[in-house]
mmCIF file of C-alpha atoms in Angstrom:
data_model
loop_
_atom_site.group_PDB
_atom_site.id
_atom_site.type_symbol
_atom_site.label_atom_id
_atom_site.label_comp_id
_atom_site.label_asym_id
_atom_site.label_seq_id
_atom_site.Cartn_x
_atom_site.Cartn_y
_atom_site.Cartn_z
ATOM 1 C CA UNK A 1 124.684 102.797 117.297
ATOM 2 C CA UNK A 2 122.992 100.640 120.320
ATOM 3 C CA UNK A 3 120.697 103.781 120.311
ATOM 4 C CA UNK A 4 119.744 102.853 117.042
ATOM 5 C CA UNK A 5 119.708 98.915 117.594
ATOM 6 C CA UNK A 6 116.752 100.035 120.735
ATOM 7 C CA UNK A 7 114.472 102.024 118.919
ATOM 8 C CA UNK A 8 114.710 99.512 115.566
ATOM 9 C CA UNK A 9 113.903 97.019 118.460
ATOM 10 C CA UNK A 10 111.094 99.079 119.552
ATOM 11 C CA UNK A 11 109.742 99.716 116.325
ATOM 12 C CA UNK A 12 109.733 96.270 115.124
ATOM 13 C CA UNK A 13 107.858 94.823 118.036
ATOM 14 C CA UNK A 14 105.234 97.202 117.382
ATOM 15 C CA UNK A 15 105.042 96.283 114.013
ATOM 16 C CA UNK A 16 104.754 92.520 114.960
ATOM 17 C CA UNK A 17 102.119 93.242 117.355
ATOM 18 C CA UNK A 18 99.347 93.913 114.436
ATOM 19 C CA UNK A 19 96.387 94.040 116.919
ATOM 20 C CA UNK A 20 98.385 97.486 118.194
ATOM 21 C CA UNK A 21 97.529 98.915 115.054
ATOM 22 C CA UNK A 22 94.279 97.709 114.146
ATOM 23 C CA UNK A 23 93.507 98.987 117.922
ATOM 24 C CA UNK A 24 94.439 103.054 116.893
ATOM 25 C CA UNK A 25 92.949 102.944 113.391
ATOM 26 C CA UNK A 26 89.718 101.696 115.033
ATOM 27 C CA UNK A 27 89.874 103.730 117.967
ATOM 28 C CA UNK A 28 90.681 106.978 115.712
ATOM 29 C CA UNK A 29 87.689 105.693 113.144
ATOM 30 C CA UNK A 30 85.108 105.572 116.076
ATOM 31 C CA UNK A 31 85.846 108.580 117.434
ATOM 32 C CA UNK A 32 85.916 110.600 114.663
ATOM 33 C CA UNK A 33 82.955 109.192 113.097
ATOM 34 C CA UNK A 34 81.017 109.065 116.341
ATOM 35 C CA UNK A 35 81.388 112.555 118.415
ATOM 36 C CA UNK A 36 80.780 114.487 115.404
ATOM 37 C CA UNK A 37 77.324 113.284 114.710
ATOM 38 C CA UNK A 38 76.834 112.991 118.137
ATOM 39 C CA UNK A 39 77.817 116.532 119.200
ATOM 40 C CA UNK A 40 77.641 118.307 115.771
ATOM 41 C CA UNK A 41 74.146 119.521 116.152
ATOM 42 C CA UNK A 42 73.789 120.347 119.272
ATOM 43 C CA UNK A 43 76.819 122.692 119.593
ATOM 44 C CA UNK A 44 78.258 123.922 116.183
ATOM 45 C CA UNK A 45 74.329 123.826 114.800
ATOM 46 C CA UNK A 46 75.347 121.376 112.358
ATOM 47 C CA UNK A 47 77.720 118.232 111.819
ATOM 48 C CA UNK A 48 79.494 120.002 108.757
ATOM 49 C CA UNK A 49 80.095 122.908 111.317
ATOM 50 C CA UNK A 50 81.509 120.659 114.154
ATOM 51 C CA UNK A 51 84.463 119.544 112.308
ATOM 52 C CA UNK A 52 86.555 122.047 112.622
ATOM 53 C CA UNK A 53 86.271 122.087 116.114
ATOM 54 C CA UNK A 54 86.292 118.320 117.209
ATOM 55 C CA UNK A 55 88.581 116.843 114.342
ATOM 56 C CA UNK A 56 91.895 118.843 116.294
ATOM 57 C CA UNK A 57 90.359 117.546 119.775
ATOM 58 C CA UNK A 58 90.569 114.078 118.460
ATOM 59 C CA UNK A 59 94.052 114.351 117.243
ATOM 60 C CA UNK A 60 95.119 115.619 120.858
ATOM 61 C CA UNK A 61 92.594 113.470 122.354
ATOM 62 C CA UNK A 62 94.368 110.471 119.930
ATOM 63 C CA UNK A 63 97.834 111.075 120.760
ATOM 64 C CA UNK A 64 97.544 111.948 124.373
ATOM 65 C CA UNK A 65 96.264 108.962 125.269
ATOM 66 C CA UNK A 66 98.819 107.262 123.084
ATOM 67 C CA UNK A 67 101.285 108.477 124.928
ATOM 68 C CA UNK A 68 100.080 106.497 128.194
ATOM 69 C CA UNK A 69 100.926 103.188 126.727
ATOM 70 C CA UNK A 70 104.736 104.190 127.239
ATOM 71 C CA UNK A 71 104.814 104.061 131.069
ATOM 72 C CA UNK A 72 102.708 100.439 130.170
ATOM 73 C CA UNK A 73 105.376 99.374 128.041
ATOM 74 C CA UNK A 74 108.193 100.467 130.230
ATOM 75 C CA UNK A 75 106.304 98.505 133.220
ATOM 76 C CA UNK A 76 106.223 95.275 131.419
ATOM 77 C CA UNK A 77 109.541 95.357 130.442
ATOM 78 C CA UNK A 78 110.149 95.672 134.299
ATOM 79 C CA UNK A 79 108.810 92.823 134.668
ATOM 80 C CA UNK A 80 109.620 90.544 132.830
ATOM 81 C CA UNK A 81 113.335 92.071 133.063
ATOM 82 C CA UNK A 82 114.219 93.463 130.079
ATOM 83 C CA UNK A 83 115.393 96.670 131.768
ATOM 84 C CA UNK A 84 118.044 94.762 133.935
ATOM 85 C CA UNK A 85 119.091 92.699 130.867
ATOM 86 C CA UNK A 86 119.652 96.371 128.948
ATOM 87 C CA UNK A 87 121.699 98.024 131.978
ATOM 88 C CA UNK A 88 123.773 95.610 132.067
ATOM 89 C CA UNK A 89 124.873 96.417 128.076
ATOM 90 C CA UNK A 90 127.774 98.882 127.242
ATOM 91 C CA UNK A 91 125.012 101.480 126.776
ATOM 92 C CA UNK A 92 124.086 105.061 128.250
ATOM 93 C CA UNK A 93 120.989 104.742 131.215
ATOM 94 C CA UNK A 94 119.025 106.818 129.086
ATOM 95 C CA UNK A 95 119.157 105.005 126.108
ATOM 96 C CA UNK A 96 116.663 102.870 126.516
ATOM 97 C CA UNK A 97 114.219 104.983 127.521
ATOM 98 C CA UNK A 98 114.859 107.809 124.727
ATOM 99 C CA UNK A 99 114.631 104.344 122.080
ATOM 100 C CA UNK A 100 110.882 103.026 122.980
ATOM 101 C CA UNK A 101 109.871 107.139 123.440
ATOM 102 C CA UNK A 102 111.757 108.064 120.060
ATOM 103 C CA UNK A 103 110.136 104.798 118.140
ATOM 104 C CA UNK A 104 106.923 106.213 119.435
ATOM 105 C CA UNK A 105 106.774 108.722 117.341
ATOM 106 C CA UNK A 106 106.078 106.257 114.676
ATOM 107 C CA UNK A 107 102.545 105.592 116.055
ATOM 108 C CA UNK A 108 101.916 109.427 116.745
ATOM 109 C CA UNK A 109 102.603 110.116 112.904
ATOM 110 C CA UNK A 110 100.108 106.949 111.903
ATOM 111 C CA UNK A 111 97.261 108.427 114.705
ATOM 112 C CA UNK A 112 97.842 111.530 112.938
ATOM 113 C CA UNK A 113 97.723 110.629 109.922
ATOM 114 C CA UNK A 114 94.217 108.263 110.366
ATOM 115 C CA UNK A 115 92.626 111.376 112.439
ATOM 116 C CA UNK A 116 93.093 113.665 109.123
ATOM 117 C CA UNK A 117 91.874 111.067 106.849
ATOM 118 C CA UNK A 118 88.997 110.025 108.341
ATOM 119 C CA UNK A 119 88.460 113.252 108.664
ATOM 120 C CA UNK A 120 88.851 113.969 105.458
ATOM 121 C CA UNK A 121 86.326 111.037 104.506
ATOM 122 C CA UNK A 122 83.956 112.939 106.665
ATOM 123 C CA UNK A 123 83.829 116.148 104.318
ATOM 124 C CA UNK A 124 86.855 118.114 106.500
ATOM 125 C CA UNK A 125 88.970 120.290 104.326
ATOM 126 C CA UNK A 126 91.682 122.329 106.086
ATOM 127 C CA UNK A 127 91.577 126.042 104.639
ATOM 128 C CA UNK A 128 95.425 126.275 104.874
ATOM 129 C CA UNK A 129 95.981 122.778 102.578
ATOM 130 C CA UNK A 130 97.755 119.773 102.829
ATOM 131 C CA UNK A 131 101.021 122.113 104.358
ATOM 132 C CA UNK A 132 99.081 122.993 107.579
ATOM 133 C CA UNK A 133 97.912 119.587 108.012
ATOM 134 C CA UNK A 134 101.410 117.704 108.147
ATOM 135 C CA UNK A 135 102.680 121.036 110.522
ATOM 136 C CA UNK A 136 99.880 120.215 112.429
ATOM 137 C CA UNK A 137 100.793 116.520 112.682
ATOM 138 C CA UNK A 138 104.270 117.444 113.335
ATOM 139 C CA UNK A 139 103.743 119.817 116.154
ATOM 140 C CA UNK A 140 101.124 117.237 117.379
ATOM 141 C CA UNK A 141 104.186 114.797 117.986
ATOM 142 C CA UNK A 142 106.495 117.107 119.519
ATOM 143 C CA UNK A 143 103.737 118.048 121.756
ATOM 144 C CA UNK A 144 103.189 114.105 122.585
ATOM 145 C CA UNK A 145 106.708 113.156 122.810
ATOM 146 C CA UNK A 146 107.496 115.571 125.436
ATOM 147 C CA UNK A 147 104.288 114.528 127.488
ATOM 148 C CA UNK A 148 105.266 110.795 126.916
ATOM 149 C CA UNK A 149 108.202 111.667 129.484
ATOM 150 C CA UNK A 150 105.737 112.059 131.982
ATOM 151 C CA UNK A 151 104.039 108.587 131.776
ATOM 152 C CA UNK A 152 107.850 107.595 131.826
ATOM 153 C CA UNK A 153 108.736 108.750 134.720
ATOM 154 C CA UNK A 154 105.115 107.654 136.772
ATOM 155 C CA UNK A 155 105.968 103.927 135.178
ATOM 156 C CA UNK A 156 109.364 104.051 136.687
ATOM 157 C CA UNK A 157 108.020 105.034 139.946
ATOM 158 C CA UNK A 158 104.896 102.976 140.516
ATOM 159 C CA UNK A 159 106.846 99.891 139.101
ATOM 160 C CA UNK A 160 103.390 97.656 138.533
ATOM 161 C CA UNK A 161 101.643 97.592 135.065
ATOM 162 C CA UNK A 162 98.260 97.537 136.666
ATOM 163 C CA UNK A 163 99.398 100.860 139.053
ATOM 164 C CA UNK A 164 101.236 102.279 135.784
ATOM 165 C CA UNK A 165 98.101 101.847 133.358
ATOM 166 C CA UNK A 166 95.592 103.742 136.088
ATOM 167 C CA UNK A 167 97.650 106.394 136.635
ATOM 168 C CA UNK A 168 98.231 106.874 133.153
ATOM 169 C CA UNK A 169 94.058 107.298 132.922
ATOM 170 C CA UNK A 170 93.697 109.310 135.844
ATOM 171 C CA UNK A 171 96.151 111.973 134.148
ATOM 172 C CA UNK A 172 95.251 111.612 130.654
ATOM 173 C CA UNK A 173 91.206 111.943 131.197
ATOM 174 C CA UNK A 174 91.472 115.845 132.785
ATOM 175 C CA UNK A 175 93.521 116.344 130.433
ATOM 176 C CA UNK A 176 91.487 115.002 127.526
ATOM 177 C CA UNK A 177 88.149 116.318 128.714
ATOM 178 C CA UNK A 178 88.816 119.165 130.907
ATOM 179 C CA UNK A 179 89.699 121.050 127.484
ATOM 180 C CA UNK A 180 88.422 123.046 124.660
ATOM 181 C CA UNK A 181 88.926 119.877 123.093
ATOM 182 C CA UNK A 182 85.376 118.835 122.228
ATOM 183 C CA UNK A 183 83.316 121.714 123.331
ATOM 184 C CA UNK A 184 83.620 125.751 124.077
ATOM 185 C CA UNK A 185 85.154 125.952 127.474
ATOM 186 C CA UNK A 186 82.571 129.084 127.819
ATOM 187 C CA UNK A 187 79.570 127.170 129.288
ATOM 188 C CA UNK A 188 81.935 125.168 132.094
ATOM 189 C CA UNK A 189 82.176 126.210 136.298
ATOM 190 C CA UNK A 190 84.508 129.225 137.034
ATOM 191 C CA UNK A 191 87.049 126.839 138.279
ATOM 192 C CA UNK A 192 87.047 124.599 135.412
ATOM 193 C CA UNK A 193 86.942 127.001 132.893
ATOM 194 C CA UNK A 194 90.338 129.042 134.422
ATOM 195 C CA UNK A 195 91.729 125.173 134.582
ATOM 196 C CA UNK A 196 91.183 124.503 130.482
ATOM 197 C CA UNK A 197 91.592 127.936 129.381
ATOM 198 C CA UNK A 198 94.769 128.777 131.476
ATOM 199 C CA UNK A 199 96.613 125.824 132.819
ATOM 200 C CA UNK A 200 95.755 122.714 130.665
ATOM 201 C CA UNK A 201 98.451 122.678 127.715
ATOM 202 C CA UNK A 202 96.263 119.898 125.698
ATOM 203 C CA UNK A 203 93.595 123.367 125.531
ATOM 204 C CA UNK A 204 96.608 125.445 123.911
ATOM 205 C CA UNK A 205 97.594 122.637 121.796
ATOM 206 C CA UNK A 206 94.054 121.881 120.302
ATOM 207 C CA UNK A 207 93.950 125.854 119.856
ATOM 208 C CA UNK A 208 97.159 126.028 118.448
ATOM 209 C CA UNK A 209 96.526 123.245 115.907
ATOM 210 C CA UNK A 210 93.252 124.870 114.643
ATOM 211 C CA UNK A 211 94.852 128.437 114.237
ATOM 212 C CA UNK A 212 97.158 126.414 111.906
ATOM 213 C CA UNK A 213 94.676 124.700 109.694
ATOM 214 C CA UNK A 214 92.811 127.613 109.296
ATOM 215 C CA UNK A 215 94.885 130.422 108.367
ATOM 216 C CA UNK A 216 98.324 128.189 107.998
ATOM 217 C CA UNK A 217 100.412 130.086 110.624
ATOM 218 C CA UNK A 218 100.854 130.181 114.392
ATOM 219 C CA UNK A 219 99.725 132.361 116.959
ATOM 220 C CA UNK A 220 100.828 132.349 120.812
ATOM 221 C CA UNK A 221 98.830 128.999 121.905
ATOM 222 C CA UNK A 222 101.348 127.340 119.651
ATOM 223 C CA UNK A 223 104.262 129.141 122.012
ATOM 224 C CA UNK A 224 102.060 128.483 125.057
ATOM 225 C CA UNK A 225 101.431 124.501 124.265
ATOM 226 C CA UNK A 226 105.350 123.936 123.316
ATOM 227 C CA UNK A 227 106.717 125.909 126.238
ATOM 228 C CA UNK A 228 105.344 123.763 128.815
ATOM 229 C CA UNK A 229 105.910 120.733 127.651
ATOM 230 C CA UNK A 230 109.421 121.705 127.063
ATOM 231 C CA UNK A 231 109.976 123.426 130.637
ATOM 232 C CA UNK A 232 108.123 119.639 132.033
ATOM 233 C CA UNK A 233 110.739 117.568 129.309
ATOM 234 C CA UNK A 234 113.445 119.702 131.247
ATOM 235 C CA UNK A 235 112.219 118.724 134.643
ATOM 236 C CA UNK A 236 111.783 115.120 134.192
ATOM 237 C CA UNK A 237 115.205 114.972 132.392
ATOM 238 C CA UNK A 238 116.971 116.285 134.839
#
């Protein structure tokens, strides 16, 4: 029950905080609308061609950097001592922390579902239907939840909102961009390329997610992605 009072907490000051939302549509809006006609020409020879390719890269791109707002939030509840003020409640350690991460997955369903539509509004149709999509979505959140416990445990370390925040970016951008998430991987520097093809997860995610909406099953990117972020949720649980 007081694990259900947290994340209702959670939720609802997300909801209150409006310019949170308008923040993610927009952000998911400009990117979507932007890279593609950027990008679309010069590497999938056309924009119609590109969206395959970069819509799943935004929807990693979307939620991985969602996920760095968590350590953020945790920080400023540091300070401003809302942690001490929960500890000292009848309540597990842990439940705080698994109600603002489990609430979370609120806003990785809405980035999801704003990715698809806009890219939908820019002429992308999913060969495996409306099914692959929500999978996609779904296995989009797991993937995000499980990373989220990383930003958790850097915010709890660092302990500053400013330290917390860069951190977050300096993690999330080789992440982001050292990926197959907006272009082939086949062009980059030896070392770079063994990095995103072999040892960033976000590359086996974005691979994982367009396997799905194109032939509506999973291949072994999808085991590769979900594997290590469950053997790093293990690690940072324990």
């Amino acid at each position: 029950m007081p694990l259900l009072l947290l994340i209702g907490h959670y939720l609802k000051r997300f909801i209150i905080l409006k310019l949170g939302w308008i923040l993610q549509l927009c952000k998911s809006c400009l990117l979507s609308s932007s890279l593609h006609l950027f990008f679309g020409g010069a590497i999938a020879g056309s924009i119609k061609n590109y969206l395959p390719t970069i819509i799943p890269g935004i929807l990693i791109q979307t939620l991985v950097t969602s996920t760095g707002t968590v350590g953020t939030n945790l920080s400023e509840d540091t300070d401003k001592s809302i942690s001490n003020r929960l500890q000292s409640m009848p309540i597990s350690r842990m439940a705080p922390l698994v109600g603002i991460l489990t609430a979370d997955l609120v806003r990785y369903a809405v980035a999801g579902i704003v990715v698809f539509s806009m890219g939908y509004i820019l002429g992308f149709k999913p060969k495996a239907g409306l099914g692959a999509v929500i999978g996609s979505i779904l296995f989009m959140m797991i993937i995000a939840w499980c990373l989220s416990w990383l930003f958790s445990f850097l915010a709890m370390s660092v302990k500053s909102v400013t330290a917390s925040s860069t951190t977050a970016m300096l993690i999330m951008f080789p992440l982001s961009f050292l990926s197959n998430a907006f272009v082939p991987t086949n062009t980059l520097p030896s070392a770079l390329k063994f990095f995103a093809n072999h040892i960033n997860p976000v590359s086996y995610a974005v691979s994982a997610v367009r396997h799905i909406l194109s032939t509506g099953t999973i291949d072994g990117n999808f085991w590769g992605a979900f594997v290590a972020t469950a053997i790093l949720l293990v690690i940072l649980v324990h």
